[in-house]
Each structure stands twice: as C-alpha cells, then as structure tokens.
PDB file of C-alpha atoms in Angstrom:
ATOM      1  CA  MET A 115     -28.688  -5.323 -25.827  1.00 46.00           C
ATOM      2  CA  HIS A 116     -29.910  -3.506 -22.733  1.00 61.00           C
ATOM      3  CA  ASP A 117     -32.326  -0.650 -23.308  1.00 62.00           C
ATOM      4  CA  ILE A 118     -31.284   2.762 -22.075  1.00 75.00           C
ATOM      5  CA  THR A 119     -33.832   3.967 -19.526  1.00 84.00           C
ATOM      6  CA  THR A 120     -33.694   7.537 -18.279  1.00 94.00           C
ATOM      7  CA  TYR A 121     -35.471   9.084 -15.296  1.00 98.00           C
ATOM      8  CA  ARG A 122     -35.963  12.748 -14.507  1.00 98.00           C
ATOM      9  CA  VAL A 123     -35.261  14.303 -11.100  1.00 98.00           C
ATOM     10  CA  GLY A 124     -35.926  18.037 -11.231  1.00 98.00           C
ATOM     11  CA  ASP A 125     -33.562  19.510 -13.816  1.00 98.00           C
ATOM     12  CA  ALA A 126     -31.471  16.339 -13.989  1.00 98.00           C
ATOM     13  CA  THR A 127     -31.709  13.073 -15.888  1.00 98.00           C
ATOM     14  CA  VAL A 128     -30.558   9.740 -14.458  1.00 98.00           C
ATOM     15  CA  THR A 129     -29.605   6.860 -16.766  1.00 98.00           C
ATOM     16  CA  LYS A 130     -28.652   3.296 -15.852  1.00 97.00           C
ATOM     17  CA  LEU A 131     -25.368   2.119 -17.374  1.00 97.00           C
ATOM     18  CA  PHE A 132     -25.406  -1.662 -17.342  1.00 96.00           C
ATOM     19  CA  GLU A 133     -22.238  -3.697 -16.818  1.00 98.00           C
ATOM     20  CA  LEU A 134     -23.005  -7.259 -15.612  1.00 97.00           C
ATOM     21  CA  THR A 135     -25.997  -9.498 -15.019  1.00 95.00           C
ATOM     22  CA  LEU A 136     -25.866 -11.897 -12.070  1.00 95.00           C
ATOM     23  CA  ASP A 137     -28.664 -14.339 -12.824  1.00 91.00           C
ATOM     24  CA  GLY A 138     -27.901 -17.397 -10.717  1.00 92.00           C
ATOM     25  CA  VAL A 139     -27.456 -16.145  -7.173  1.00 96.00           C
ATOM     26  CA  ASP A 140     -28.283 -18.627  -4.421  1.00 96.00           C
ATOM     27  CA  ALA A 141     -30.014 -16.845  -1.552  1.00 96.00           C
ATOM     28  CA  SER A 142     -28.386 -19.189   0.949  1.00 94.00           C
ATOM     29  CA  PHE A 143     -24.992 -17.919  -0.225  1.00 95.00           C
ATOM     30  CA  LEU A 144     -25.912 -14.240  -0.473  1.00 97.00           C
ATOM     31  CA  TYR A 145     -27.694 -14.218   2.913  1.00 97.00           C
ATOM     32  CA  PRO A 146     -25.959 -16.826   5.076  1.00 95.00           C
ATOM     33  CA  GLY A 147     -28.096 -15.966   8.107  1.00 88.00           C
ATOM     34  CA  ALA A 148     -31.436 -16.554   6.360  1.00 95.00           C
ATOM     35  CA  ASP A 149     -33.378 -19.782   6.855  1.00 93.00           C
ATOM     36  CA  ALA A 150     -34.696 -21.597   3.774  1.00 93.00           C
ATOM     37  CA  ALA A 151     -38.379 -21.319   4.720  1.00 95.00           C
ATOM     38  CA  SER A 152     -38.159 -17.546   5.135  1.00 95.00           C
ATOM     39  CA  VAL A 153     -36.316 -17.166   1.836  1.00 95.00           C
ATOM     40  CA  ALA A 154     -38.962 -19.222   0.021  1.00 94.00           C
ATOM     41  CA  ARG A 155     -41.754 -17.149   1.558  1.00 94.00           C
ATOM     42  CA  GLU A 156     -40.206 -13.771   0.757  1.00 94.00           C
ATOM     43  CA  ARG A 157     -39.059 -14.517  -2.771  1.00 93.00           C
ATOM     44  CA  ALA A 158     -42.583 -15.620  -3.745  1.00 93.00           C
ATOM     45  CA  ALA A 159     -43.538 -11.937  -3.783  1.00 92.00           C
ATOM     46  CA  PHE A 160     -41.229 -11.179  -6.727  1.00 94.00           C
ATOM     47  CA  GLY A 161     -41.594 -11.727 -10.435  1.00 95.00           C
ATOM     48  CA  PRO A 162     -39.190 -13.335 -12.902  1.00 96.00           C
ATOM     49  CA  GLY A 163     -37.113 -10.178 -13.221  1.00 96.00           C
ATOM     50  CA  SER A 164     -35.838 -10.605  -9.660  1.00 97.00           C
ATOM     51  CA  VAL A 165     -36.288 -14.348  -8.969  1.00 97.00           C
ATOM     52  CA  ASP A 166     -36.061 -17.283 -11.370  1.00 96.00           C
ATOM     53  CA  ALA A 167     -39.313 -19.113 -10.643  1.00 91.00           C
ATOM     54  CA  SER A 168     -38.019 -22.467 -11.930  1.00 93.00           C
ATOM     55  CA  THR A 169     -34.874 -22.539  -9.772  1.00 94.00           C
ATOM     56  CA  GLY A 170     -35.556 -20.044  -6.987  1.00 95.00           C
ATOM     57  CA  LEU A 171     -32.237 -18.350  -7.742  1.00 97.00           C
ATOM     58  CA  LEU A 172     -32.005 -14.592  -7.382  1.00 98.00           C
ATOM     59  CA  ARG A 173     -31.302 -12.126 -10.163  1.00 97.00           C
ATOM     60  CA  GLN A 174     -29.032  -9.151  -9.620  1.00 97.00           C
ATOM     61  CA  SER A 175     -27.272  -6.494 -11.656  1.00 97.00           C
ATOM     62  CA  ILE A 176     -24.067  -4.470 -11.565  1.00 98.00           C
ATOM     63  CA  HIS A 177     -24.274  -1.020 -13.119  1.00 98.00           C
ATOM     64  CA  SER A 178     -23.493   2.664 -12.726  1.00 98.00           C
ATOM     65  CA  TRP A 179     -25.788   5.678 -12.740  1.00 98.00           C
ATOM     66  CA  LEU A 180     -25.186   8.547 -15.137  1.00 98.00           C
ATOM     67  CA  VAL A 181     -26.579  11.843 -13.878  1.00 98.00           C
ATOM     68  CA  ARG A 182     -26.751  14.839 -16.187  1.00 98.00           C
ATOM     69  CA  THR A 183     -27.607  18.272 -14.851  1.00 98.00           C
ATOM     70  CA  PRO A 184     -27.595  21.495 -16.884  1.00 97.00           C
ATOM     71  CA  GLU A 185     -24.065  22.126 -15.582  1.00 97.00           C
ATOM     72  CA  ARG A 186     -22.410  18.721 -15.103  1.00 98.00           C
ATOM     73  CA  VAL A 187     -22.008  15.109 -16.182  1.00 98.00           C
ATOM     74  CA  ILE A 188     -21.752  12.797 -13.166  1.00 98.00           C
ATOM     75  CA  LEU A 189     -21.167   9.087 -12.657  1.00 98.00           C
ATOM     76  CA  ILE A 190     -22.256   7.476  -9.415  1.00 98.00           C
ATOM     77  CA  ASP A 191     -20.158   4.374  -8.763  1.00 98.00           C
ATOM     78  CA  THR A 192     -18.188   2.879 -11.632  1.00 98.00           C
ATOM     79  CA  ALA A 193     -18.944  -0.859 -11.544  1.00 98.00           C
ATOM     80  CA  THR A 194     -16.222  -3.508 -11.829  1.00 98.00           C
ATOM     81  CA  GLY A 195     -13.974  -2.511 -14.719  1.00 98.00           C
ATOM     82  CA  ASN A 196     -12.054  -4.462 -17.336  1.00 98.00           C
ATOM     83  CA  ASP A 197      -8.796  -6.360 -16.970  1.00 98.00           C
ATOM     84  CA  LYS A 198      -8.760  -6.255 -13.165  1.00 98.00           C
ATOM     85  CA  GLU A 199      -7.021  -9.132 -11.388  1.00 98.00           C
ATOM     86  CA  ARG A 200      -9.739 -10.607  -9.156  1.00 98.00           C
ATOM     87  CA  PRO A 201      -8.945 -14.345  -9.099  1.00 97.00           C
ATOM     88  CA  SER A 202     -10.856 -14.950  -5.855  1.00 95.00           C
ATOM     89  CA  VAL A 203     -14.067 -13.670  -7.487  1.00 95.00           C
ATOM     90  CA  PRO A 204     -14.138 -15.288 -10.950  1.00 96.00           C
ATOM     91  CA  ILE A 205     -17.101 -13.260 -12.210  1.00 96.00           C
ATOM     92  CA  PHE A 206     -15.036 -10.074 -11.692  1.00 97.00           C
ATOM     93  CA  HIS A 207     -11.728 -11.476 -12.966  1.00 98.00           C
ATOM     94  CA  ARG A 208     -10.196  -9.954 -16.120  1.00 98.00           C
ATOM     95  CA  LEU A 209     -13.475  -8.700 -17.520  1.00 98.00           C
ATOM     96  CA  ASN A 210     -13.882  -7.489 -21.089  1.00 98.00           C
ATOM     97  CA  GLU A 211     -17.189  -5.646 -21.058  1.00 98.00           C
ATOM     98  CA  PRO A 212     -18.317  -2.862 -23.465  1.00 98.00           C
ATOM     99  CA  PHE A 213     -19.103  -0.460 -20.627  1.00 98.00           C
ATOM    100  CA  LEU A 214     -17.531   2.584 -22.274  1.00 98.00           C
ATOM    101  CA  GLU A 215     -19.412   1.816 -25.483  1.00 97.00           C
ATOM    102  CA  ARG A 216     -22.637   1.855 -23.453  1.00 97.00           C
ATOM    103  CA  LEU A 217     -21.597   5.190 -21.986  1.00 97.00           C
ATOM    104  CA  LYS A 218     -21.063   6.537 -25.501  1.00 97.00           C
ATOM    105  CA  ALA A 219     -24.454   5.163 -26.562  1.00 95.00           C
ATOM    106  CA  ALA A 220     -25.914   7.323 -23.798  1.00 96.00           C
ATOM    107  CA  GLY A 221     -24.221  10.330 -25.397  1.00 96.00           C
ATOM    108  CA  VAL A 222     -21.191  10.680 -23.109  1.00 98.00           C
ATOM    109  CA  GLY A 223     -17.492  10.117 -23.709  1.00 98.00           C
ATOM    110  CA  PRO A 224     -15.006   9.477 -20.882  1.00 98.00           C
ATOM    111  CA  GLU A 225     -13.584  12.984 -21.293  1.00 98.00           C
ATOM    112  CA  ASP A 226     -17.049  14.504 -20.790  1.00 98.00           C
ATOM    113  CA  VAL A 227     -17.450  13.260 -17.198  1.00 99.00           C
ATOM    114  CA  ASP A 228     -17.033  16.061 -14.633  1.00 98.00           C
ATOM    115  CA  LEU A 229     -17.587  14.150 -11.377  1.00 98.00           C
ATOM    116  CA  VAL A 230     -17.314  10.555 -10.194  1.00 99.00           C
ATOM    117  CA  LEU A 231     -19.109  10.028  -6.877  1.00 99.00           C
ATOM    118  CA  MET A 232     -18.486   6.772  -5.006  1.00 98.00           C
ATOM    119  CA  THR A 233     -20.792   5.372  -2.324  1.00 98.00           C
ATOM    120  CA  HIS A 234     -17.932   3.184  -1.096  1.00 98.00           C
ATOM    121  CA  LEU A 235     -14.695   1.665  -2.336  1.00 98.00           C
ATOM    122  CA  HIS A 236     -15.514  -1.974  -3.025  1.00 98.00           C
ATOM    123  CA  ALA A 237     -14.327  -3.656  -6.223  1.00 98.00           C
ATOM    124  CA  ASP A 238     -17.638  -3.489  -8.105  1.00 98.00           C
ATOM    125  CA  HIS A 239     -18.145   0.214  -7.393  1.00 98.00           C
ATOM    126  CA  VAL A 240     -14.782   1.686  -8.371  1.00 98.00           C
ATOM    127  CA  GLY A 241     -13.500  -0.542 -11.187  1.00 98.00           C
ATOM    128  CA  TRP A 242     -13.998   1.821 -14.094  1.00 98.00           C
ATOM    129  CA  ASN A 243     -12.154   4.567 -12.233  1.00 98.00           C
ATOM    130  CA  THR A 244      -9.185   3.281 -14.220  1.00 98.00           C
ATOM    131  CA  ARG A 245      -8.424   1.371 -17.379  1.00 98.00           C
ATOM    132  CA  LEU A 246      -5.341  -0.491 -18.555  1.00 98.00           C
ATOM    133  CA  VAL A 247      -3.298   1.498 -21.107  1.00 98.00           C
ATOM    134  CA  ASN A 248       0.003   0.030 -22.308  1.00 97.00           C
ATOM    135  CA  GLY A 249       0.306  -2.013 -19.141  1.00 97.00           C
ATOM    136  CA  ARG A 250      -0.449   0.883 -16.752  1.00 98.00           C
ATOM    137  CA  TRP A 251      -3.613   1.788 -14.883  1.00 98.00           C
ATOM    138  CA  MET A 252      -4.747   5.220 -16.043  1.00 98.00           C
ATOM    139  CA  PRO A 253      -7.764   7.331 -14.996  1.00 98.00           C
ATOM    140  CA  THR A 254     -10.686   6.490 -17.266  1.00 98.00           C
ATOM    141  CA  PHE A 255     -12.263   9.920 -16.843  1.00 99.00           C
ATOM    142  CA  PRO A 256      -9.294  12.294 -17.150  1.00 98.00           C
ATOM    143  CA  ASN A 257     -11.250  15.512 -16.617  1.00 98.00           C
ATOM    144  CA  ALA A 258     -13.275  14.321 -13.627  1.00 98.00           C
ATOM    145  CA  GLN A 259     -12.968  14.942  -9.924  1.00 98.00           C
ATOM    146  CA  TYR A 260     -13.333  11.633  -8.083  1.00 98.00           C
ATOM    147  CA  ILE A 261     -15.061  12.079  -4.704  1.00 98.00           C
ATOM    148  CA  PHE A 262     -15.034   9.492  -1.935  1.00 98.00           C
ATOM    149  CA  SER A 263     -14.772   9.016   1.820  1.00 98.00           C
ATOM    150  CA  GLY A 264     -11.412   9.782   3.365  1.00 98.00           C
ATOM    151  CA  ARG A 265     -11.972   7.110   6.003  1.00 98.00           C
ATOM    152  CA  GLU A 266     -12.683   4.488   3.337  1.00 98.00           C
ATOM    153  CA  ARG A 267      -9.501   5.444   1.503  1.00 98.00           C
ATOM    154  CA  ALA A 268      -7.418   5.352   4.684  1.00 98.00           C
ATOM    155  CA  TYR A 269      -8.807   1.921   5.573  1.00 98.00           C
ATOM    156  CA  GLN A 270      -8.055   0.520   2.124  1.00 97.00           C
ATOM    157  CA  ALA A 271      -4.545   1.977   2.289  1.00 97.00           C
ATOM    158  CA  ALA A 272      -3.958   0.438   5.721  1.00 97.00           C
ATOM    159  CA  LEU A 273      -5.135  -2.983   4.578  1.00 97.00           C
ATOM    160  CA  SER A 274      -2.896  -2.703   1.528  1.00 96.00           C
ATOM    161  CA  ALA A 275       0.102  -1.789   3.693  1.00 96.00           C
ATOM    162  CA  GLN A 276      -0.499  -4.775   6.005  1.00 95.00           C
ATOM    163  CA  ASP A 277       1.076  -2.846   8.864  1.00 96.00           C
ATOM    164  CA  GLY A 278      -1.714  -3.340  11.392  1.00 95.00           C
ATOM    165  CA  SER A 279      -2.943   0.251  11.235  1.00 96.00           C
ATOM    166  CA  ASP A 280      -6.341  -0.898   9.947  1.00 97.00           C
ATOM    167  CA  ALA A 281      -7.249  -1.987  13.499  1.00 97.00           C
ATOM    168  CA  ALA A 282      -7.093   1.589  14.778  1.00 97.00           C
ATOM    169  CA  ILE A 283      -9.350   2.786  11.965  1.00 98.00           C
ATOM    170  CA  ARG A 284     -11.892   0.070  12.773  1.00 98.00           C
ATOM    171  CA  ASP A 285     -11.774   0.952  16.453  1.00 97.00           C
ATOM    172  CA  ALA A 286     -12.363   4.633  15.706  1.00 97.00           C
ATOM    173  CA  ALA A 287     -15.348   3.794  13.485  1.00 98.00           C
ATOM    174  CA  LYS A 288     -17.118   1.967  16.354  1.00 98.00           C
ATOM    175  CA  LEU A 289     -19.164  -0.272  14.068  1.00 98.00           C
ATOM    176  CA  GLY A 290     -18.977  -3.488  16.043  1.00 96.00           C
ATOM    177  CA  PRO A 291     -17.253  -6.687  14.919  1.00 95.00           C
ATOM    178  CA  MET A 292     -15.804  -6.955  11.420  1.00 96.00           C
ATOM    179  CA  THR A 293     -16.637 -10.252   9.711  1.00 94.00           C
ATOM    180  CA  HIS A 294     -15.669  -9.682   6.075  1.00 90.00           C
ATOM    181  CA  PRO A 295     -12.659  -7.710   4.768  1.00 93.00           C
ATOM    182  CA  PRO A 296     -12.828  -5.861   1.442  1.00 95.00           C
ATOM    183  CA  LEU A 297     -11.340  -7.502  -1.636  1.00 96.00           C
ATOM    184  CA  ALA A 298      -7.590  -7.066  -2.053  1.00 95.00           C
ATOM    185  CA  GLY A 299      -6.043  -5.246  -5.014  1.00 97.00           C
ATOM    186  CA  VAL A 300      -8.686  -2.555  -5.375  1.00 98.00           C
ATOM    187  CA  TYR A 301      -6.638   0.181  -3.732  1.00 98.00           C
ATOM    188  CA  GLU A 302      -3.677  -0.454  -6.026  1.00 98.00           C
ATOM    189  CA  ASP A 303      -5.437  -0.614  -9.392  1.00 98.00           C
ATOM    190  CA  SER A 304      -8.552   1.547  -8.945  1.00 98.00           C
ATOM    191  CA  LEU A 305      -7.647   4.220  -6.365  1.00 98.00           C
ATOM    192  CA  LEU A 306      -3.905   4.912  -6.344  1.00 98.00           C
ATOM    193  CA  PRO A 307      -3.801   5.901 -10.041  1.00 98.00           C
ATOM    194  CA  ILE A 308      -6.456   8.597  -9.622  1.00 98.00           C
ATOM    195  CA  ILE A 309      -4.851   9.821  -6.404  1.00 98.00           C
ATOM    196  CA  GLY A 310      -1.504   9.992  -8.159  1.00 98.00           C
ATOM    197  CA  ALA A 311      -3.055  11.942 -11.022  1.00 98.00           C
ATOM    198  CA  GLY A 312      -4.374  14.576  -8.604  1.00 98.00           C
ATOM    199  CA  LEU A 313      -8.006  13.812  -9.435  1.00 98.00           C
ATOM    200  CA  ALA A 314      -9.159  12.590  -6.010  1.00 98.00           C
ATOM    201  CA  ARG A 315     -11.128  14.562  -3.427  1.00 98.00           C
ATOM    202  CA  GLU A 316     -11.523  12.955  -0.029  1.00 98.00           C
ATOM    203  CA  ILE A 317     -14.499  13.997   2.092  1.00 98.00           C
ATOM    204  CA  VAL A 318     -15.999  13.451   5.522  1.00 98.00           C
ATOM    205  CA  VAL A 319     -19.310  11.591   5.254  1.00 98.00           C
ATOM    206  CA  ASP A 320     -21.515  13.792   7.436  1.00 98.00           C
ATOM    207  CA  GLY A 321     -24.571  14.658   5.340  1.00 98.00           C
ATOM    208  CA  SER A 322     -23.356  18.074   4.260  1.00 98.00           C
ATOM    209  CA  GLU A 323     -23.610  19.129   0.621  1.00 98.00           C
ATOM    210  CA  VAL A 324     -20.555  17.976  -1.317  1.00 98.00           C
ATOM    211  CA  VAL A 325     -21.370  19.535  -4.675  1.00 97.00           C
ATOM    212  CA  ASP A 326     -24.443  20.857  -6.532  1.00 94.00           C
ATOM    213  CA  GLY A 327     -27.242  19.250  -4.525  1.00 97.00           C
ATOM    214  CA  PHE A 328     -25.377  16.018  -3.730  1.00 98.00           C
ATOM    215  CA  ARG A 329     -24.925  14.898  -0.115  1.00 98.00           C
ATOM    216  CA  TYR A 330     -23.139  11.872   1.302  1.00 98.00           C
ATOM    217  CA  LEU A 331     -25.398  10.389   3.996  1.00 98.00           C
ATOM    218  CA  PRO A 332     -23.764   8.136   6.615  1.00 98.00           C
ATOM    219  CA  SER A 333     -24.795   4.490   6.225  1.00 98.00           C
ATOM    220  CA  ALA A 334     -21.758   2.515   7.353  1.00 98.00           C
ATOM    221  CA  GLY A 335     -21.787  -1.227   7.851  1.00 98.00           C
ATOM    222  CA  HIS A 336     -21.571  -2.781   4.434  1.00 98.00           C
ATOM    223  CA  SER A 337     -18.224  -1.006   4.356  1.00 98.00           C
ATOM    224  CA  ILE A 338     -16.429   1.046   6.965  1.00 98.00           C
ATOM    225  CA  ASP A 339     -17.750   4.415   5.752  1.00 98.00           C
ATOM    226  CA  HIS A 340     -20.439   3.515   3.233  1.00 98.00           C
ATOM    227  CA  ALA A 341     -22.605   6.439   2.115  1.00 98.00           C
ATOM    228  CA  CYS A 342     -25.949   6.722   0.440  1.00 98.00           C
ATOM    229  CA  ILE A 343     -25.793   9.674  -1.924  1.00 98.00           C
ATOM    230  CA  SER A 344     -28.797  11.968  -2.013  1.00 98.00           C
ATOM    231  CA  PHE A 345     -29.547  14.450  -4.781  1.00 98.00           C
ATOM    232  CA  THR A 346     -32.115  17.226  -4.776  1.00 98.00           C
ATOM    233  CA  SER A 347     -33.219  19.320  -7.756  1.00 98.00           C
ATOM    234  CA  ARG A 348     -36.238  21.639  -7.830  1.00 97.00           C
ATOM    235  CA  GLY A 349     -37.660  19.944  -4.759  1.00 97.00           C
ATOM    236  CA  GLU A 350     -37.442  16.440  -6.228  1.00 98.00           C
ATOM    237  CA  ARG A 351     -35.231  13.892  -4.491  1.00 98.00           C
ATOM    238  CA  ALA A 352     -33.140  10.939  -5.580  1.00 98.00           C
ATOM    239  CA  LEU A 353     -31.303   8.526  -3.301  1.00 98.00           C
ATOM    240  CA  PHE A 354     -28.461   6.388  -4.615  1.00 98.00           C
ATOM    241  CA  TRP A 355     -28.426   3.455  -2.224  1.00 97.00           C
ATOM    242  CA  GLY A 356     -25.078   1.885  -2.961  1.00 98.00           C
ATOM    243  CA  ASP A 357     -24.925  -1.436  -1.132  1.00 98.00           C
ATOM    244  CA  VAL A 358     -27.207  -0.975   1.850  1.00 98.00           C
ATOM    245  CA  MET A 359     -29.162  -3.717   0.042  1.00 98.00           C
ATOM    246  CA  HIS A 360     -28.286  -6.283  -2.603  1.00 98.00           C
ATOM    247  CA  HIS A 361     -31.748  -7.609  -3.522  1.00 98.00           C
ATOM    248  CA  PRO A 362     -35.315  -6.438  -2.825  1.00 97.00           C
ATOM    249  CA  LEU A 363     -35.786  -9.454  -0.535  1.00 97.00           C
ATOM    250  CA  GLN A 364     -34.089  -7.332   2.118  1.00 97.00           C
ATOM    251  CA  VAL A 365     -36.867  -4.751   2.079  1.00 97.00           C
ATOM    252  CA  ALA A 366     -39.039  -7.237   3.939  1.00 95.00           C
ATOM    253  CA  ARG A 367     -36.065  -8.663   5.821  1.00 96.00           C
ATOM    254  CA  PRO A 368     -33.659  -5.846   6.748  1.00 96.00           C
ATOM    255  CA  ASP A 369     -32.200  -8.162   9.378  1.00 96.00           C
ATOM    256  CA  TRP A 370     -30.564 -10.192   6.584  1.00 97.00           C
ATOM    257  CA  ASN A 371     -26.998  -9.114   5.905  1.00 97.00           C
ATOM    258  CA  SER A 372     -25.291 -10.044   2.688  1.00 97.00           C
ATOM    259  CA  VAL A 373     -22.182 -12.193   2.807  1.00 96.00           C
ATOM    260  CA  TYR A 374     -20.264  -9.099   1.654  1.00 96.00           C
ATOM    261  CA  CYS A 375     -21.224  -6.849   4.577  1.00 97.00           C
ATOM    262  CA  GLU A 376     -18.078  -6.030   6.556  1.00 98.00           C
ATOM    263  CA  PHE A 377     -19.737  -4.887   9.811  1.00 98.00           C
ATOM    264  CA  PRO A 378     -23.045  -6.762  10.181  1.00 97.00           C
ATOM    265  CA  GLN A 379     -24.505  -4.944  13.189  1.00 97.00           C
ATOM    266  CA  ALA A 380     -24.010  -1.532  11.640  1.00 98.00           C
ATOM    267  CA  ALA A 381     -25.221  -2.779   8.238  1.00 98.00           C
ATOM    268  CA  GLN A 382     -28.593  -3.781   9.698  1.00 98.00           C
ATOM    269  CA  ALA A 383     -29.050  -0.377  11.329  1.00 98.00           C
ATOM    270  CA  SER A 384     -28.077   1.459   8.134  1.00 98.00           C
ATOM    271  CA  ARG A 385     -30.483  -0.643   6.071  1.00 98.00           C
ATOM    272  CA  ARG A 386     -33.420   0.348   8.270  1.00 97.00           C
ATOM    273  CA  TRP A 387     -32.284   3.964   8.270  1.00 98.00           C
ATOM    274  CA  ALA A 388     -32.061   4.001   4.458  1.00 98.00           C
ATOM    275  CA  MET A 389     -35.594   2.679   4.033  1.00 98.00           C
ATOM    276  CA  ASN A 390     -36.961   5.156   6.571  1.00 97.00           C
ATOM    277  CA  HIS A 391     -35.179   8.005   4.834  1.00 98.00           C
ATOM    278  CA  ALA A 392     -36.408   6.964   1.386  1.00 98.00           C
ATOM    279  CA  ALA A 393     -39.998   6.672   2.598  1.00 98.00           C
ATOM    280  CA  GLU A 394     -40.007   9.926   4.563  1.00 97.00           C
ATOM    281  CA  THR A 395     -38.425  11.986   1.783  1.00 98.00           C
ATOM    282  CA  GLN A 396     -40.382  10.243  -1.007  1.00 97.00           C
ATOM    283  CA  SER A 397     -37.111   9.809  -2.838  1.00 98.00           C
ATOM    284  CA  LEU A 398     -36.750   7.970  -6.100  1.00 98.00           C
ATOM    285  CA  VAL A 399     -34.296   5.221  -5.126  1.00 98.00           C
ATOM    286  CA  PHE A 400     -31.531   4.086  -7.461  1.00 98.00           C
ATOM    287  CA  THR A 401     -29.987   0.786  -6.385  1.00 98.00           C
ATOM    288  CA  THR A 402     -26.728  -0.785  -7.501  1.00 97.00           C
ATOM    289  CA  HIS A 403     -27.564  -4.490  -7.429  1.00 98.00           C
ATOM    290  CA  PHE A 404     -31.326  -4.849  -7.838  1.00 98.00           C
ATOM    291  CA  ALA A 405     -32.157  -6.236 -11.277  1.00 97.00           C
ATOM    292  CA  GLU A 406     -35.080  -5.162 -13.496  1.00 96.00           C
ATOM    293  CA  SER A 407     -35.125  -1.347 -13.744  1.00 96.00           C
ATOM    294  CA  SER A 408     -32.952  -1.108 -10.589  1.00 97.00           C
ATOM    295  CA  ALA A 409     -34.973   1.980  -9.606  1.00 98.00           C
ATOM    296  CA  GLY A 410     -38.029   2.241  -7.403  1.00 98.00           C
ATOM    297  CA  ARG A 411     -39.764   3.678  -4.386  1.00 98.00           C
ATOM    298  CA  ILE A 412     -40.107   2.615  -0.765  1.00 98.00           C
ATOM    299  CA  SER A 413     -43.375   2.822   1.148  1.00 97.00           C
ATOM    300  CA  ARG A 414     -43.936   2.105   4.827  1.00 95.00           C
ATOM    301  CA  ASP A 415     -46.838   0.475   6.644  1.00 90.00           C
ATOM    302  CA  GLY A 416     -46.176   0.501  10.380  1.00 90.00           C
ATOM    303  CA  ASP A 417     -42.816  -1.142  10.933  1.00 89.00           C
ATOM    304  CA  ARG A 418     -42.790  -2.894   7.550  1.00 93.00           C
ATOM    305  CA  PHE A 419     -41.648  -1.587   4.191  1.00 96.00           C
ATOM    306  CA  ALA A 420     -42.537  -2.348   0.570  1.00 96.00           C
ATOM    307  CA  TRP A 421     -40.580  -1.868  -2.647  1.00 97.00           C
ATOM    308  CA  GLN A 422     -42.074  -0.925  -6.006  1.00 97.00           C
ATOM    309  CA  PHE A 423     -39.969  -0.894  -9.163  1.00 97.00           C
ATOM    310  CA  VAL A 424     -40.469   2.061 -11.490  1.00 96.00           C
TER     311      VAL A 424
END
C-alpha cells in the first residue's frame, strides 16, 4: 500500500496517485551516453529510495498528480492505463493496476474530474485517458476536458497514418535530429476516443494561461512539443516537470538524455531551462518518474544545481 501524500500550493492541494514502481533500472540503459565511472560517482549521492545500494540499479516511479482547487478537480498526466497493447514494452503491456481505486481512496471518482492536463502524449502519460469497456476504448473521465498540445496530437496522428507527413511536422519544430520515435498504438487507444467524444482541447504551447492559473511552458525535446505545466495560487508556484528528467541523477548531469528522448539536442536545452526556471521561481517541483516522494525543490550554485526531496 502506498501512502497518500498531499502538498499545498496556495489554495490548492496536490496528491500523488501511484501507478507503477520501476525498481531495477540500469543506468547504462536509461542513459546510453553516460560513462560508468560518472554514473557511479553521481548515484553515490542518493539514498536507497532512488538507488539500490546493493546493485546500483535506479529506482523510478510512474504516477499522476491530482490537483484540487476550490473550483476544480484536475489530473496532470494519466500514467499508463490498463489493458493497453504494448508488447514492445512488457512492463506496460496489458496492465491490471488498481489506479482508479487509488483515485477513489483520495476522495475522487472518475466522474468528478473536471480537467486532464497532459505534459506530452507518450504512453505512460496518457494511458488512463481511456479504459476498456465491452471491448471499446471509452473516456475514463467522462465529464473532463482533456487539454494537450495540438502539435503533439498532429505528430502522433501523422505517425499513425504512416503517410510521411510527420517529416514536415518535425521540420517545422526545428528541434534537431530525431533519434527515438514515440511508441505506436497510443494515438489509437488513448487519444482518438477522447477526440471522438468531443472532450479534447488542443492548445499552442506558448506559456500563456490555459485555465485557472495553469500555463504550458515550452520544453520540447523529450517529445516534439513537451510542456512543463506551471501552476500559481496565492503567489505560490508549482511546476509539473513531465519528462524533462527521468531520475534525479540528471540534476547533476543535464547533459545525459534518457533513451526515450526523441530529440536529444533540444532535450538537453529544455532540461537546463527547467532547472533554471524552478530555481528562479522557487517552485515546488512535481516530477513524473522520480521515486520517493517524487516532489522536491531545485537550488542553484553557480552553474550547478541540486535536488532536495520534500
């Protein structure tokens, strides 16, 4: 059983909704550009919640963030989802996790969710958008507006169509070389059903307020139009990092891209930007793949940064 931990940001509360633990992650796989000596040096700074001392393997998490304001119930990213066909990623394949039961334990039913905000459209961030009902993918949160980048959606649609139009979208994004495509099948089972139900709202990721204190801040690279989502309430700030980082090792080594980053040059730049922004705004940072509490703060000393879990 995972304890329910809630944080306060102004008038809002933020609660972690756990889905999956990833306890045996080899750093040489996750960060293919990192040398073994550097990995050993950097991981020595972390406790057993983030690094298994006996094996040196990294610990990660997959989860969503539940934000409750006086007016709304909001989910930020929706993890991996049950029953999805992901044969190329066995840990995601045909899951049967009690995620909705955990949501109910936090006091929220699927029908209570008003907004679903997505940092990007990868498999482990949009999976619970839908659930399988009598053989059909149906919106999990039937009363919610699902908000995401229009460019991300167009790119996923182009890749799904396999008509070559994805190249033009990549060229327009000007992110440098693409080295890792997004996982197939996500558009069909986790996006099309909510679009078809009229629940989707596509936006331009430009930093402007999208709804009630939430802004999508450009941080492309991990995906073609990845956004960090900022939230401000009564002068207090939260920053939902999405996948600019996958483990706190990258705080010391922002030059390390994960194996899942689609556009590595842009991902490095966005990682540094995200840490600068978090430090300058003194934001409480909510990550998607750090283990332990998954929340913390960034501090800066010269050109180096430090992470502290809260």
